[in-house]
Coordinates of C-alpha atoms in Angstrom, one line a residue:
M29 CA 153.4 167.2 61.1
Q30 CA 156.9 165.8 61.4
L31 CA 158.1 162.3 62.4
V32 CA 158.4 163.1 66.1
D33 CA 155.0 164.7 66.2
R34 CA 153.4 161.6 64.6
I35 CA 155.2 159.4 67.1
K36 CA 154.1 161.6 70.0
M37 CA 150.4 161.7 68.8
I38 CA 150.1 157.9 68.3
A39 CA 152.0 157.2 71.6
A40 CA 149.7 159.5 73.5
K41 CA 146.6 157.8 72.1
Q42 CA 147.9 154.5 73.4
G43 CA 148.7 156.0 76.8
F44 CA 152.5 156.3 76.4
S45 CA 154.8 159.3 76.7
L46 CA 157.9 159.5 74.5
A47 CA 160.0 158.7 77.5
Q48 CA 158.1 155.5 78.1
V49 CA 158.4 154.5 74.4
E50 CA 162.2 155.1 74.6
Q51 CA 162.4 153.0 77.8
H52 CA 160.4 150.1 76.3
L53 CA 162.7 150.1 73.3
G54 CA 166.0 150.6 75.2
F55 CA 166.7 153.9 73.7
G56 CA 168.7 156.6 75.5
I57 CA 166.9 159.5 77.2
R58 CA 165.3 162.0 74.7
T59 CA 166.5 159.9 71.7
I60 CA 163.3 160.4 69.8
Y61 CA 163.2 164.2 70.4
K62 CA 166.5 164.5 68.6
W63 CA 165.0 163.0 65.4
D64 CA 163.7 166.5 64.6
K65 CA 167.2 167.5 63.8
N66 CA 169.2 164.3 63.2
S67 CA 167.9 161.6 60.9
P68 CA 167.4 158.3 62.9
S69 CA 168.4 154.9 61.6
I70 CA 165.7 152.9 59.8
E71 CA 166.1 150.2 62.4
K72 CA 165.1 152.5 65.3
V73 CA 162.1 154.0 63.4
L74 CA 161.0 150.4 62.5
A75 CA 161.2 149.5 66.1
V76 CA 159.0 152.4 67.1
A77 CA 156.5 151.5 64.3
N78 CA 156.3 147.9 65.5
F79 CA 155.9 148.9 69.1
L80 CA 153.1 151.4 68.3
Q81 CA 151.6 149.0 65.7
V82 CA 151.5 151.6 62.9
P83 CA 152.7 151.2 59.3
L84 CA 156.3 152.3 58.8
S85 CA 155.4 154.2 55.7
W86 CA 152.9 156.4 57.6
L87 CA 155.3 157.0 60.5
V88 CA 158.0 158.2 58.0
T89 CA 155.9 160.1 55.5
G90 CA 152.5 160.8 57.1
K91 CA 150.9 158.9 54.2
Y92 CA 149.6 155.4 53.8
E93 CA 150.4 153.3 50.8
I94 CA 147.5 153.5 48.3
N95 CA 145.4 150.4 47.6
T96 CA 146.5 148.4 50.7
S97 CA 143.8 146.2 52.1
S98 CA 145.5 145.8 55.5
N99 CA 144.6 149.3 56.9
S100 CA 142.5 149.1 60.0
F101 CA 139.7 151.6 60.5
L102 CA 141.8 153.6 62.9
E103 CA 144.6 153.8 60.4
Q104 CA 142.3 155.0 57.7
Y105 CA 140.8 157.5 60.1
E106 CA 144.2 159.0 60.8
M107 CA 144.5 159.6 57.0
L108 CA 141.6 161.9 57.0
S109 CA 141.6 165.7 57.1
D110 CA 140.3 167.4 60.3
R111 CA 137.1 168.3 58.3
D112 CA 136.5 164.7 57.3
K113 CA 137.3 163.4 60.8
E114 CA 134.6 165.8 62.1
K115 CA 132.1 164.2 59.7
I116 CA 133.0 160.7 60.9
D117 CA 132.8 161.7 64.6
H118 CA 129.4 163.3 63.9
F119 CA 128.0 160.2 62.2
M120 CA 129.4 157.8 64.8
E121 CA 127.8 159.7 67.7
I122 CA 124.5 159.6 65.9
C123 CA 124.8 155.9 65.2
L124 CA 125.5 155.2 68.8
S125 CA 122.5 157.0 70.1
K126 CA 119.6 154.8 71.4
G127 CA 116.0 155.5 72.1
I128 CA 114.7 154.4 75.5
S129 CA 111.4 152.5 75.8
T130 CA 108.9 154.0 78.1
G131 CA 106.9 150.7 78.5
S132 CA 104.3 152.0 76.1
D133 CA 103.7 150.6 72.6
S134 CA 103.3 154.2 71.2
Y135 CA 105.8 156.4 72.9
R136 CA 109.6 156.3 73.4
Q137 CA 112.1 158.7 75.0
L138 CA 114.3 159.8 72.1
P139 CA 117.7 161.5 72.7
V140 CA 117.9 165.2 71.5
L141 CA 121.3 165.6 69.9
G142 CA 121.6 169.3 68.9
Y143 CA 120.3 172.0 66.6
V144 CA 119.7 172.4 62.9
S145 CA 120.4 175.8 61.5
E146 CA 121.3 177.5 58.3
T147 CA 122.8 180.5 60.2
S148 CA 125.3 178.8 62.6
P149 CA 127.9 176.1 62.1
A150 CA 127.2 172.7 63.6
E151 CA 129.2 172.0 66.7
G152 CA 129.1 168.3 66.5
V153 CA 126.6 166.2 68.5
H154 CA 125.5 167.6 71.9
F155 CA 123.2 165.6 74.1
L156 CA 120.4 167.9 75.2
G157 CA 118.3 165.4 77.1
Y158 CA 115.3 163.4 76.0
T159 CA 111.9 164.1 74.4
Q160 CA 108.9 161.8 74.3
A161 CA 107.9 160.9 70.7
E162 CA 105.3 158.7 69.0
A163 CA 107.3 158.7 65.8
D164 CA 109.3 155.7 64.7
A165 CA 112.5 157.6 64.9
D166 CA 116.1 157.1 66.3
Y167 CA 116.8 160.5 67.7
A168 CA 115.6 164.2 67.6
L169 CA 117.1 167.5 66.7
I170 CA 115.8 171.0 67.3
M171 CA 114.9 173.3 64.5
G172 CA 117.2 176.4 64.9
D173 CA 116.0 178.6 62.1
S174 CA 112.8 179.4 60.1
S175 CA 113.9 177.8 56.8
M176 CA 111.2 175.2 56.9
N177 CA 108.3 177.3 57.9
P178 CA 105.4 176.5 57.9
L179 CA 106.2 172.8 58.1
L180 CA 108.6 173.3 61.0
Q181 CA 108.8 176.3 63.3
Q182 CA 112.0 177.5 65.0
G183 CA 112.3 175.5 68.2
D184 CA 110.3 172.5 67.0
Y185 CA 111.6 169.0 67.5
I186 CA 112.7 167.1 64.3
F187 CA 112.4 163.4 64.5
L188 CA 114.9 161.4 62.4
K189 CA 115.4 157.9 61.2
K190 CA 119.1 157.2 60.6
E191 CA 119.2 154.7 57.8
E192 CA 115.9 155.4 56.0
P193 CA 116.6 156.1 52.3
L194 CA 115.3 159.4 50.9
S195 CA 112.9 159.5 48.0
H196 CA 112.0 162.5 45.8
G197 CA 110.0 164.9 47.9
D198 CA 111.1 163.6 51.3
V199 CA 112.4 165.9 54.0
G200 CA 115.8 165.1 55.4
V201 CA 118.6 166.6 57.5
F202 CA 121.9 167.1 55.7
F203 CA 125.5 167.8 57.0
H204 CA 127.4 170.0 54.5
E205 CA 130.1 172.6 54.9
H206 CA 130.0 172.4 58.7
R207 CA 126.2 173.0 58.9
L208 CA 123.2 170.9 59.6
L209 CA 120.4 171.8 57.2
C210 CA 116.8 170.6 57.2
R211 CA 115.6 170.6 53.6
Q212 CA 113.2 168.9 51.2
F213 CA 115.1 166.4 49.0
L214 CA 114.3 166.7 45.3
N215 CA 116.1 164.4 42.9
D216 CA 116.0 163.9 39.1
N217 CA 118.3 162.2 36.7
K218 CA 120.8 165.1 36.6
L219 CA 120.4 167.3 39.7
V220 CA 119.7 167.1 43.4
E221 CA 118.1 170.1 45.1
L222 CA 117.9 170.7 48.8
R223 CA 114.9 173.1 49.0
P224 CA 113.8 175.2 52.0
L225 CA 110.1 175.9 52.3
N226 CA 110.7 179.4 53.4
A227 CA 111.6 181.4 50.2
R228 CA 113.8 183.8 52.2
F229 CA 116.4 181.0 52.5
P230 CA 118.5 179.8 49.5
A231 CA 118.1 176.4 47.9
G232 CA 121.1 174.3 47.1
Q233 CA 121.4 172.6 43.8
Y234 CA 124.1 169.9 43.1
S235 CA 125.1 167.7 40.3
K236 CA 125.1 164.0 41.1
E237 CA 128.9 164.1 41.5
A238 CA 128.9 167.2 43.7
F239 CA 126.2 165.8 46.0
T240 CA 128.5 163.0 47.2
S241 CA 130.1 165.7 49.5
V242 CA 126.8 166.1 51.3
E243 CA 126.1 163.7 54.2
I244 CA 122.5 162.5 54.6
T245 CA 122.1 162.6 58.4
G246 CA 118.6 161.1 58.4
K247 CA 115.1 161.2 57.1
V248 CA 112.6 163.4 58.9
I249 CA 109.6 161.4 60.2
L250 CA 106.6 163.6 59.6
S251 CA 103.2 163.4 61.3
Q252 CA 100.1 163.2 59.1
S253 CA 99.3 166.9 59.5
Q254 CA 102.9 167.7 58.5
K255 CA 102.6 165.5 55.4
E256 CA 99.5 167.5 54.4
I257 CA 101.4 170.7 54.8
L258 CA 104.3 169.4 52.8
A259 CA 102.0 168.3 50.0
I260 CA 101.0 171.9 49.4
F261 CA 104.7 172.8 48.7
F262 CA 105.7 169.7 46.8
D263 CA 106.8 170.4 43.3
P264 CA 107.8 167.3 41.3
K265 CA 110.0 169.4 39.0
I266 CA 113.4 170.8 40.0

């Protein structure tokens, strides 16, 4: 992405066209467009940076200065790759979801936000309506494959708690390499394993360092009968 492209992108996000930026700054018509071929003066680029409220260093190079504490969240977000932006967007949409009280102490209407599947890439968060749940959960997903049979069948709702920490043996949903996976979380001092209950699906093993690339989307809230099924498959060893 070149200088003009960065100016155009930031201006558009703030509701300006390049022509409007030029008008506000007193530049001639199509001045900024010409910067693709002719180097502008630092004074003009600084004027654009100040007007759009972005760091001059980023506008010129596309990179932020390292170890600066002044970057806003939006500035840091623009530093990310498209893949990392997708992860942030996915997490933010989940965090903004809210359950709706039904007036009962036991049941709530939980938003259903998409599918979990080994076989197809996650397409971000898609609101699919509501489902009634007794579980103390924040939202629901739909099981899109048979990787967790017999605990969860294809088409079953998965109820998740967003910020519940995972312990060894818990079931969670994980976002990794553009896929949402439901797996049992097994953790020892050296390795983390994300284990399907259906042996036809591969398990994933990670060093502690490699596991940092995996986003824990949430802890699956199991019913008592599901806990009993899981206990049959629980192996304390990795």
